[in-house]
Every structure is written in structure tokens, then in C-alpha cells.
Amino acid sequence: MIDRIIRSLANRTPLGWRQLRHSKTRLIVALAGVAVADVLIFMQLGIMGALFETAVTPLRMFKADIVLLSPEVRELGQSGTLPRRRLYQALGVEGVASGSVLQIGAASFRSPSSIRQANVMVFGVDPDFDGFSRPEIASQLSKLRVADALLFDRLTRQPFGAVVARAEGGHAVPVEVTGRTVSIVGLFSLGASVASDGSAIASDQTFLRLFPRNSAAAASAILLKVAPGADAETVAERIRRVLPASDTKVMATEQYADYVKQFMQDNTPIGFIFTFGVIVGFFIGFAIVYQILSADVNDHLPEYATLKAMGYTHRYLLGVVFEEAFLLAALGFVPGILLSFVLYWLLGAGTELAIAMPASRPVLVLAMTLAMCLFSGAVATRRLKAADPADVF
């Protein structure tokens, strides 16, 4: 069956390609239109994906397999609180190896050399906490035993360039946080997010001094590590049977990351705006390709009528138009994805957002491009019905 299809395609005259190639100006315009539509779609998906990923990047600092959260949780910076005693109850569940309380708050940081402020997400941890996945953080936790000491994200947005430079030299740098002076005693790299300009890590005691409304009896999140060889989801299900669902939500770490991204997709303007941008890009490409194919069909109606008079079926003529649409999609996609890689790099360098190109995205955009062009071809083929051999003779 497949061999017969391949032989049929090999013996078929490529009328679609020859028609496209006949008018090089029209071909270039069509390919540019497809490429622009692809770039628009790639950029919308890239920025949206980067913004969603920054929302869960702080979570990847921790070597946690399971996260306990308040049922009110929305995203990492809006996690609500749950009772601290849930940690000790969870430690008694089979398969749980260790755990720790995590406090999360947002505060305005002001550099001594500037009146500008930055909104920084502060994480409060036990200085003996052995749960950071990044060695540069784990190696500096002992510095947090000093009162009012912080580890600061060197990738925090301006105006903290001078502060970071001094801290890089090994100096303890004072900054003002919610009206209190604290010292930056070390640096790490994480990056800004949608909700914050950067991050900082403090001891749990320093955190409570910075956020006096928070209570030591409550936690923003509880991080758990499972025993070697244990399945995180199985252990999570055991914890759910022990802890009350009224004040504790139990999720595997990656499940929580997916939950945050889905929440942002469905409930924030970010998801709507960028999804709408993808739809706009699709219809821009559709309109351009439709105009090209429609004009091409209209210009060659006498030739199509002649082919009908020679015995070619209407289905064959539709195949010619769809061949043109397929070629426009395939050829226009190449410059579109290449330009998108360049723009991803430029945008990442300019905004400090980690804009990546996952393997699934080109596949998705290529499928959308094919659908866009074939849909345009399907609409344009309505003119073929007007190709009447009687008009030729």
C-alpha cells in the first residue's frame, strides 16, 4: 500500500510546486507571511512558557519529593499557611525520610545607594536544612545562623548591581527590608519571575523578624523527602489518608509545578493574552496564505478548465492546490523557526527570562502551520468549481 502511494507520488507531475515557482515574487511574499505567522506563534508560546517556568523555578532549588501546602494555594508566592505540626505527623508516615518547614514572603528591598526598590521573594529555612539542590546555596547555609543575615539572588533586577558587586568581593552588604536593616552575606543565582524581581534566603528566625505577622506555628509549605526506593506518589497517597484535607493539600513536587502552571494558564491574564496572541498569529497566516492561493487559482482558472476537459478529475485539481499549501507550510516554517531561535536568545538576554525551545514546541507549531495552510487551501479551492471547460472552448 505504502509502496504504491510512493510510486504514485514519484510519477506525479509536481504542478503545485511549478505554479508556486512560476511567480517568484508571489512565492517570496507567501513564505514571508507563513514565517511571520510562525514567529508570532513561537514568540507567544515562548514568552508564556518562560513566565510560567519562572513561577516554579524557586521550587527547583529544593530536593523535595512531596510538598504539603494549604488548600488555598495558588502559586508559590500565594501559598497561604498550614499548621506546622503537619510536618511531624507526615514524618511518622511510612516512606517519608525527612522534611522541613518552608516560609515564603514578599518584601521590598532597597539598596543603600538608590531610592528605587525591588520586590523580592524571601524564603525562610532552618539553617541546618539539608534540602537544597544547588551546592552554592547548601554550602552557605551556615552563614544564616547570624541574626539578620541573607543570601541574595545575584540575578535580581536592578538597582542591585552595586550591591551584588560588593557582595561578590566577600563583603557583608547592608540593605533595607521592610524598614529593617539586614546584611547580604552570600549570593546565589536563580533569576526574576513574574511576581518578583529576585529572591533571598534567610533563616527561619530572621524571616519571622522580617514578617512579624507570620507565626512560628504555621508554615507556607512543608518539604518532604521520601526514603530511597520509595515511590513519591505512593507515599503521598499514604500522607493524604493521615492528614486532614481541610487544611493540607499533598502533592508530588512536579505535580505541584504543573498545578501552578495550569492555574496561571486558566486564571491569570497571562494565559489569556498569550493564547489569544497564538490565535491571532494563526489567522494572520491563514489570511496571507488564502490570499496567495486564491489569487493563484483565479489566475489559472483557464488552465484548470483545460485539465478538466482533458479528463482530470476535480479531486486531482484539489490535490494541486493542497500541494501548494503543504509546500508553503513546510518551506515557510524553516525561516520562521530559525528567526525564532535568534529572537529567543535576544529576548532572554534583554529580559533575563529563561526562554527555551522544548522539543514539543516546533512539532506543535509545525502542525499548526500545516493546519493553517491546508485550511487556507481548502477555502481557496472553492474557486475551482468555477473552472468550467465550456468557458474555454
Short mmCIF file of C-alpha atoms in Angstrom, two decimals:
data_model
loop_
_atom_site.label_atom_id
_atom_site.label_comp_id
_atom_site.label_asym_id
_atom_site.label_seq_id
_atom_site.Cartn_x
_atom_site.Cartn_y
_atom_site.Cartn_z
CA MET A 1 0.00 0.00 0.00
CA ILE A 2 2.72 2.46 1.03
CA ASP A 3 4.90 1.47 -1.93
CA ARG A 4 2.01 2.17 -4.28
CA ILE A 5 1.45 5.62 -2.76
CA ILE A 6 5.18 6.44 -3.02
CA ARG A 7 5.29 5.33 -6.68
CA SER A 8 2.18 7.38 -7.39
CA LEU A 9 3.72 10.49 -5.86
CA ALA A 10 7.03 9.90 -7.65
CA ASN A 11 5.32 9.65 -11.04
CA ARG A 12 3.04 12.62 -10.41
CA THR A 13 3.85 15.91 -12.15
CA PRO A 14 4.55 18.49 -9.39
CA LEU A 15 2.12 21.07 -10.74
CA GLY A 16 1.75 22.73 -7.34
CA TRP A 17 5.47 23.39 -7.00
CA ARG A 18 5.75 24.61 -10.59
CA GLN A 19 2.88 27.03 -10.10
CA LEU A 20 4.46 28.42 -6.95
CA ARG A 21 7.84 28.71 -8.63
CA HIS A 22 6.32 30.39 -11.70
CA SER A 23 5.77 33.66 -9.79
CA LYS A 24 8.82 34.08 -7.57
CA THR A 25 7.61 37.36 -6.09
CA ARG A 26 4.33 35.79 -5.01
CA LEU A 27 6.21 32.79 -3.60
CA ILE A 28 8.54 35.01 -1.54
CA VAL A 29 5.59 37.01 -0.18
CA ALA A 30 3.75 33.81 0.75
CA LEU A 31 6.79 32.30 2.51
CA ALA A 32 7.40 35.56 4.36
CA GLY A 33 3.77 35.56 5.50
CA VAL A 34 3.99 32.00 6.80
CA ALA A 35 7.32 32.74 8.51
CA VAL A 36 5.93 35.86 10.21
CA ALA A 37 2.91 33.91 11.46
CA ASP A 38 5.20 31.17 12.78
CA VAL A 39 7.46 33.69 14.52
CA LEU A 40 4.44 35.31 16.16
CA ILE A 41 3.20 31.94 17.41
CA PHE A 42 6.67 30.89 18.59
CA MET A 43 7.15 34.16 20.48
CA GLN A 44 3.77 33.97 22.21
CA LEU A 45 4.38 30.37 23.29
CA GLY A 46 7.98 31.11 24.27
CA ILE A 47 7.21 34.11 26.47
CA MET A 48 4.22 32.38 28.05
CA GLY A 49 6.28 29.26 28.75
CA ALA A 50 9.12 31.32 30.24
CA LEU A 51 6.76 33.23 32.52
CA PHE A 52 5.13 30.01 33.69
CA GLU A 53 8.51 28.37 34.29
CA THR A 54 9.79 31.30 36.37
CA ALA A 55 6.81 30.82 38.66
CA VAL A 56 8.07 27.35 39.64
CA THR A 57 11.84 27.92 39.33
CA PRO A 58 12.22 28.62 43.08
CA LEU A 59 10.67 25.23 43.78
CA ARG A 60 13.52 23.59 41.87
CA MET A 61 16.01 24.90 44.44
CA PHE A 62 14.82 22.22 46.82
CA LYS A 63 15.38 18.47 46.82
CA ALA A 64 11.78 17.79 47.80
CA ASP A 65 9.77 14.84 46.53
CA ILE A 66 6.47 15.85 48.17
CA VAL A 67 5.09 19.25 49.12
CA LEU A 68 2.46 19.92 51.77
CA LEU A 69 0.52 23.14 51.19
CA SER A 70 -2.57 25.00 52.25
CA PRO A 71 -5.71 24.19 50.19
CA GLU A 72 -5.76 27.94 49.43
CA VAL A 73 -2.53 27.68 47.42
CA ARG A 74 -2.49 29.44 44.07
CA GLU A 75 1.17 29.82 43.28
CA LEU A 76 4.41 29.79 45.22
CA GLY A 77 4.10 33.42 46.32
CA GLN A 78 0.43 32.96 47.29
CA SER A 79 0.59 29.71 49.17
CA GLY A 80 -1.38 30.50 52.32
CA THR A 81 -0.39 28.65 55.50
CA LEU A 82 -0.87 25.26 57.12
CA PRO A 83 -0.16 24.08 60.68
CA ARG A 84 3.50 23.33 61.42
CA ARG A 85 2.51 20.14 63.27
CA ARG A 86 1.62 18.55 59.92
CA LEU A 87 5.39 18.12 59.42
CA TYR A 88 5.70 15.87 62.47
CA GLN A 89 2.62 13.90 61.52
CA ALA A 90 3.98 13.37 58.00
CA LEU A 91 7.35 12.21 59.35
CA GLY A 92 5.52 9.31 61.00
CA VAL A 93 4.21 8.05 57.66
CA GLU A 94 5.96 5.04 56.14
CA GLY A 95 8.29 6.06 53.31
CA VAL A 96 8.98 9.62 54.50
CA ALA A 97 12.69 10.06 55.20
CA SER A 98 12.93 13.72 56.24
CA GLY A 99 11.21 17.06 56.00
CA SER A 100 11.43 20.73 56.79
CA VAL A 101 9.26 23.80 57.08
CA LEU A 102 9.48 26.49 54.39
CA GLN A 103 8.35 30.05 54.98
CA ILE A 104 7.62 32.31 51.99
CA GLY A 105 7.02 36.04 51.92
CA ALA A 106 7.42 39.02 49.61
CA ALA A 107 9.21 42.18 50.72
CA SER A 108 10.54 45.42 49.27
CA PHE A 109 14.33 45.62 49.25
CA ARG A 110 16.07 48.99 48.99
CA SER A 111 19.73 49.42 48.16
CA PRO A 112 21.67 51.98 50.24
CA SER A 113 22.87 53.61 47.03
CA SER A 114 19.44 54.02 45.42
CA ILE A 115 15.93 55.13 46.29
CA ARG A 116 14.49 52.52 43.94
CA GLN A 117 13.09 49.34 45.42
CA ALA A 118 12.82 45.75 44.24
CA ASN A 119 10.11 43.26 45.12
CA VAL A 120 11.94 40.18 46.40
CA MET A 121 10.57 36.78 47.37
CA VAL A 122 12.08 35.71 50.71
CA PHE A 123 12.39 32.03 51.72
CA GLY A 124 12.81 31.20 55.39
CA VAL A 125 14.50 27.87 56.19
CA ASP A 126 16.21 26.13 59.06
CA PRO A 127 19.98 26.78 58.64
CA ASP A 128 20.52 23.04 59.23
CA PHE A 129 18.13 22.21 56.39
CA ASP A 130 19.77 19.70 54.05
CA GLY A 131 17.38 20.04 51.16
CA PHE A 132 18.82 22.46 48.61
CA SER A 133 19.64 21.04 45.21
CA ARG A 134 22.16 23.79 44.40
CA PRO A 135 25.60 23.38 46.03
CA GLU A 136 26.24 27.14 46.03
CA ILE A 137 23.26 27.57 48.37
CA ALA A 138 23.86 24.49 50.54
CA SER A 139 27.48 25.49 51.17
CA GLN A 140 26.47 28.92 52.51
CA LEU A 141 23.59 27.99 54.84
CA SER A 142 25.84 28.17 57.92
CA LYS A 143 26.15 31.94 57.32
CA LEU A 144 22.44 32.30 58.07
CA ARG A 145 22.93 31.39 61.73
CA VAL A 146 23.89 35.03 62.25
CA ALA A 147 20.90 37.23 63.01
CA ASP A 148 19.56 39.35 60.14
CA ALA A 149 21.72 37.65 57.51
CA LEU A 150 20.53 36.83 53.99
CA LEU A 151 21.65 35.02 50.89
CA PHE A 152 20.73 37.16 47.89
CA ASP A 153 19.96 36.33 44.27
CA ARG A 154 22.68 37.91 42.12
CA LEU A 155 20.28 37.87 39.14
CA THR A 156 17.84 40.20 40.87
CA ARG A 157 16.76 43.03 38.60
CA GLN A 158 18.27 46.47 39.05
CA PRO A 159 19.01 48.58 41.09
CA PHE A 160 21.11 45.99 42.93
CA GLY A 161 24.10 45.81 40.59
CA ALA A 162 26.39 47.67 43.01
CA VAL A 163 25.18 45.58 45.96
CA VAL A 164 25.91 42.35 44.11
CA ALA A 165 29.36 43.60 43.09
CA ARG A 166 30.28 44.35 46.70
CA ALA A 167 28.91 41.02 47.92
CA GLU A 168 30.92 39.22 45.22
CA GLY A 169 34.01 40.65 46.89
CA GLY A 170 33.16 38.88 50.15
CA HIS A 171 31.74 41.89 51.99
CA ALA A 172 28.58 41.84 54.10
CA VAL A 173 26.37 44.43 52.40
CA PRO A 174 23.54 46.14 54.33
CA VAL A 175 20.14 46.58 52.67
CA GLU A 176 16.82 47.80 53.98
CA VAL A 177 13.94 45.31 54.07
CA THR A 178 10.51 46.42 55.31
CA GLY A 179 12.13 49.14 57.42
CA ARG A 180 14.73 46.78 58.92
CA THR A 181 18.43 46.68 58.05
CA VAL A 182 19.78 43.24 57.19
CA SER A 183 23.07 42.06 55.71
CA ILE A 184 23.68 40.18 52.48
CA VAL A 185 26.33 37.61 53.42
CA GLY A 186 26.29 35.47 50.27
CA LEU A 187 24.98 35.16 46.74
CA PHE A 188 23.29 32.55 44.60
CA SER A 189 21.77 32.51 41.12
CA LEU A 190 18.07 31.98 40.48
CA GLY A 191 16.52 34.81 38.43
CA ALA A 192 13.47 37.01 38.38
CA SER A 193 9.90 35.79 37.97
CA VAL A 194 6.52 37.22 37.08
CA ALA A 195 5.75 38.04 40.70
CA SER A 196 9.18 39.17 41.93
CA ASP A 197 12.38 40.89 40.87
CA GLY A 198 14.53 38.29 42.60
CA SER A 199 14.86 36.02 45.64
CA ALA A 200 16.54 35.87 49.03
CA ILE A 201 17.05 33.10 51.59
CA ALA A 202 17.02 33.73 55.34
CA SER A 203 16.96 31.62 58.48
CA ASP A 204 13.52 30.91 59.88
CA GLN A 205 14.22 33.24 62.82
CA THR A 206 15.32 36.12 60.59
CA PHE A 207 12.27 35.51 58.41
CA LEU A 208 9.91 35.89 61.39
CA ARG A 209 11.60 39.18 62.33
CA LEU A 210 11.10 40.47 58.79
CA PHE A 211 7.49 39.24 58.70
CA PRO A 212 6.18 39.63 62.27
CA ARG A 213 2.63 38.80 61.21
CA ASN A 214 3.73 35.26 60.38
CA SER A 215 3.66 32.67 63.15
CA ALA A 216 6.24 30.03 64.01
CA ALA A 217 3.32 27.63 64.45
CA ALA A 218 2.38 27.91 60.77
CA ALA A 219 4.23 27.15 57.56
CA SER A 220 3.91 28.37 53.99
CA ALA A 221 4.90 24.90 52.78
CA ILE A 222 6.38 21.69 54.14
CA LEU A 223 9.01 19.91 52.04
CA LEU A 224 9.38 16.14 52.36
CA LYS A 225 11.93 13.69 51.00
CA VAL A 226 10.97 10.04 50.59
CA ALA A 227 13.16 7.12 51.55
CA PRO A 228 15.44 5.65 48.86
CA GLY A 229 13.47 3.33 46.60
CA ALA A 230 10.09 4.63 47.72
CA ASP A 231 7.60 5.92 45.16
CA ALA A 232 6.69 9.55 45.80
CA GLU A 233 3.09 9.24 44.63
CA THR A 234 2.51 6.13 46.77
CA VAL A 235 3.91 7.89 49.84
CA ALA A 236 1.84 10.99 49.03
CA GLU A 237 -1.31 8.87 48.99
CA ARG A 238 -0.44 7.48 52.45
CA ILE A 239 0.02 11.02 53.74
CA ARG A 240 -3.36 12.05 52.32
CA ARG A 241 -5.00 9.29 54.35
CA VAL A 242 -3.37 10.60 57.55
CA LEU A 243 -3.60 14.40 57.21
CA PRO A 244 -6.92 16.27 57.05
CA ALA A 245 -7.75 17.63 53.60
CA SER A 246 -9.41 20.64 55.26
CA ASP A 247 -6.06 22.33 55.92
CA THR A 248 -3.46 20.35 53.96
CA LYS A 249 -3.00 19.67 50.26
CA VAL A 250 -0.50 16.92 49.43
CA MET A 251 1.23 16.90 46.05
CA ALA A 252 4.34 15.47 44.48
CA THR A 253 6.77 18.26 43.57
CA GLU A 254 6.32 18.01 39.80
CA GLN A 255 2.57 17.69 40.26
CA TYR A 256 2.63 20.97 42.17
CA ALA A 257 4.73 22.62 39.43
CA ASP A 258 2.17 21.51 36.83
CA TYR A 259 -0.64 22.73 39.08
CA VAL A 260 0.91 26.22 39.31
CA LYS A 261 1.40 26.43 35.54
CA GLN A 262 -2.14 25.27 34.85
CA PHE A 263 -3.53 27.73 37.37
CA MET A 264 -1.69 30.58 35.68
CA GLN A 265 -2.86 29.37 32.28
CA ASP A 266 -6.52 29.25 33.32
CA ASN A 267 -6.84 32.05 35.87
CA THR A 268 -4.41 34.84 35.05
CA PRO A 269 -4.34 37.44 32.26
CA ILE A 270 -1.00 35.97 31.15
CA GLY A 271 -2.58 32.75 29.92
CA PHE A 272 -5.42 34.53 28.11
CA ILE A 273 -3.25 37.21 26.50
CA PHE A 274 -0.65 34.88 25.06
CA THR A 275 -3.16 32.23 23.99
CA PHE A 276 -5.05 34.98 22.18
CA GLY A 277 -1.74 36.01 20.55
CA VAL A 278 -1.28 32.46 19.24
CA ILE A 279 -4.79 32.53 17.75
CA VAL A 280 -4.09 35.90 16.13
CA GLY A 281 -0.87 34.54 14.62
CA PHE A 282 -2.74 31.56 13.22
CA PHE A 283 -5.34 33.72 11.49
CA ILE A 284 -2.73 36.15 10.17
CA GLY A 285 -1.02 33.24 8.46
CA PHE A 286 -4.34 31.88 7.24
CA ALA A 287 -5.29 35.22 5.68
CA ILE A 288 -1.95 35.63 3.90
CA VAL A 289 -1.84 32.09 2.52
CA TYR A 290 -5.50 32.26 1.48
CA GLN A 291 -4.92 35.44 -0.48
CA ILE A 292 -1.91 33.90 -2.26
CA LEU A 293 -3.64 30.62 -3.11
CA SER A 294 -6.89 32.30 -4.05
CA ALA A 295 -5.10 34.67 -6.43
CA ASP A 296 -3.13 31.76 -7.88
CA VAL A 297 -6.27 29.70 -8.51
CA ASN A 298 -8.03 32.69 -10.04
CA ASP A 299 -5.09 33.41 -12.37
CA HIS A 300 -5.01 29.83 -13.61
CA LEU A 301 -8.72 29.07 -13.96
CA PRO A 302 -8.40 28.61 -17.75
CA GLU A 303 -5.60 26.07 -17.22
CA TYR A 304 -7.66 24.22 -14.62
CA ALA A 305 -10.63 24.18 -17.03
CA THR A 306 -8.37 22.76 -19.75
CA LEU A 307 -7.22 19.99 -17.41
CA LYS A 308 -10.84 19.17 -16.66
CA ALA A 309 -11.56 19.00 -20.40
CA MET A 310 -8.62 16.60 -20.76
CA GLY A 311 -10.22 14.26 -18.23
CA TYR A 312 -8.53 15.23 -14.97
CA THR A 313 -10.91 14.98 -12.04
CA HIS A 314 -11.86 17.76 -9.67
CA ARG A 315 -10.15 15.75 -6.92
CA TYR A 316 -6.87 15.91 -8.84
CA LEU A 317 -7.13 19.69 -9.14
CA LEU A 318 -7.80 19.97 -5.43
CA GLY A 319 -4.63 17.96 -4.87
CA VAL A 320 -2.64 20.56 -6.81
CA VAL A 321 -3.85 23.37 -4.54
CA PHE A 322 -3.25 21.32 -1.40
CA GLU A 323 0.24 20.54 -2.68
CA GLU A 324 0.88 24.29 -2.89
CA ALA A 325 -0.47 24.77 0.63
CA PHE A 326 1.71 21.97 2.01
CA LEU A 327 4.83 23.35 0.34
CA LEU A 328 4.16 26.84 1.68
CA ALA A 329 3.78 25.43 5.19
CA ALA A 330 6.98 23.37 5.00
CA LEU A 331 9.14 26.00 3.32
CA GLY A 332 7.82 28.91 5.39
CA PHE A 333 8.35 27.04 8.66
CA VAL A 334 12.14 26.85 8.19
CA PRO A 335 12.91 30.61 8.28
CA GLY A 336 10.22 31.01 10.93
CA ILE A 337 11.87 28.65 13.42
CA LEU A 338 15.39 29.91 12.67
CA LEU A 339 14.36 33.51 13.29
CA SER A 340 12.54 32.44 16.46
CA PHE A 341 15.74 30.91 17.87
CA VAL A 342 17.50 34.24 17.33
CA LEU A 343 14.67 36.22 18.92
CA TYR A 344 14.53 33.82 21.88
CA TRP A 345 18.21 34.48 22.52
CA LEU A 346 17.83 38.26 22.20
CA LEU A 347 14.75 38.35 24.42
CA GLY A 348 16.38 36.14 27.03
CA ALA A 349 19.47 38.36 27.12
CA GLY A 350 17.36 41.50 27.39
CA THR A 351 14.83 40.36 29.99
CA GLU A 352 16.82 37.73 31.94
CA LEU A 353 13.97 35.28 31.36
CA ALA A 354 14.95 31.71 30.57
CA ILE A 355 13.17 31.38 27.21
CA ALA A 356 13.74 27.83 26.00
CA MET A 357 12.65 25.86 22.95
CA PRO A 358 11.37 22.48 24.16
CA ALA A 359 11.28 19.72 21.55
CA SER A 360 7.48 19.60 21.61
CA ARG A 361 7.07 23.26 20.59
CA PRO A 362 8.41 23.03 16.99
CA VAL A 363 6.23 19.95 16.47
CA LEU A 364 3.18 21.85 17.75
CA VAL A 365 3.89 24.96 15.64
CA LEU A 366 4.60 22.87 12.53
CA ALA A 367 1.28 21.08 13.00
CA MET A 368 -0.46 24.45 13.40
CA THR A 369 1.30 25.75 10.28
CA LEU A 370 0.20 22.75 8.23
CA ALA A 371 -3.37 23.11 9.51
CA MET A 372 -3.29 26.85 8.77
CA CYS A 373 -2.07 26.39 5.20
CA LEU A 374 -4.27 23.39 4.40
CA PHE A 375 -7.30 25.21 5.80
CA SER A 376 -6.41 28.17 3.57
CA GLY A 377 -6.11 25.80 0.60
CA ALA A 378 -9.49 24.24 1.39
CA VAL A 379 -11.17 27.65 1.33
CA ALA A 380 -9.30 28.73 -1.81
CA THR A 381 -10.37 25.61 -3.72
CA ARG A 382 -13.96 26.83 -3.84
CA ARG A 383 -12.94 28.81 -6.92
CA LEU A 384 -12.06 25.58 -8.72
CA LYS A 385 -15.76 24.85 -9.10
CA ALA A 386 -15.87 27.80 -11.48
CA ALA A 387 -13.35 26.13 -13.76
CA ASP A 388 -15.83 25.07 -16.47
CA PRO A 389 -14.38 23.54 -19.69
CA ALA A 390 -17.28 25.12 -21.65
CA ASP A 391 -15.85 28.57 -20.86
CA VAL A 392 -12.56 27.61 -22.54
CA PHE A 393 -13.97 26.20 -25.75
#
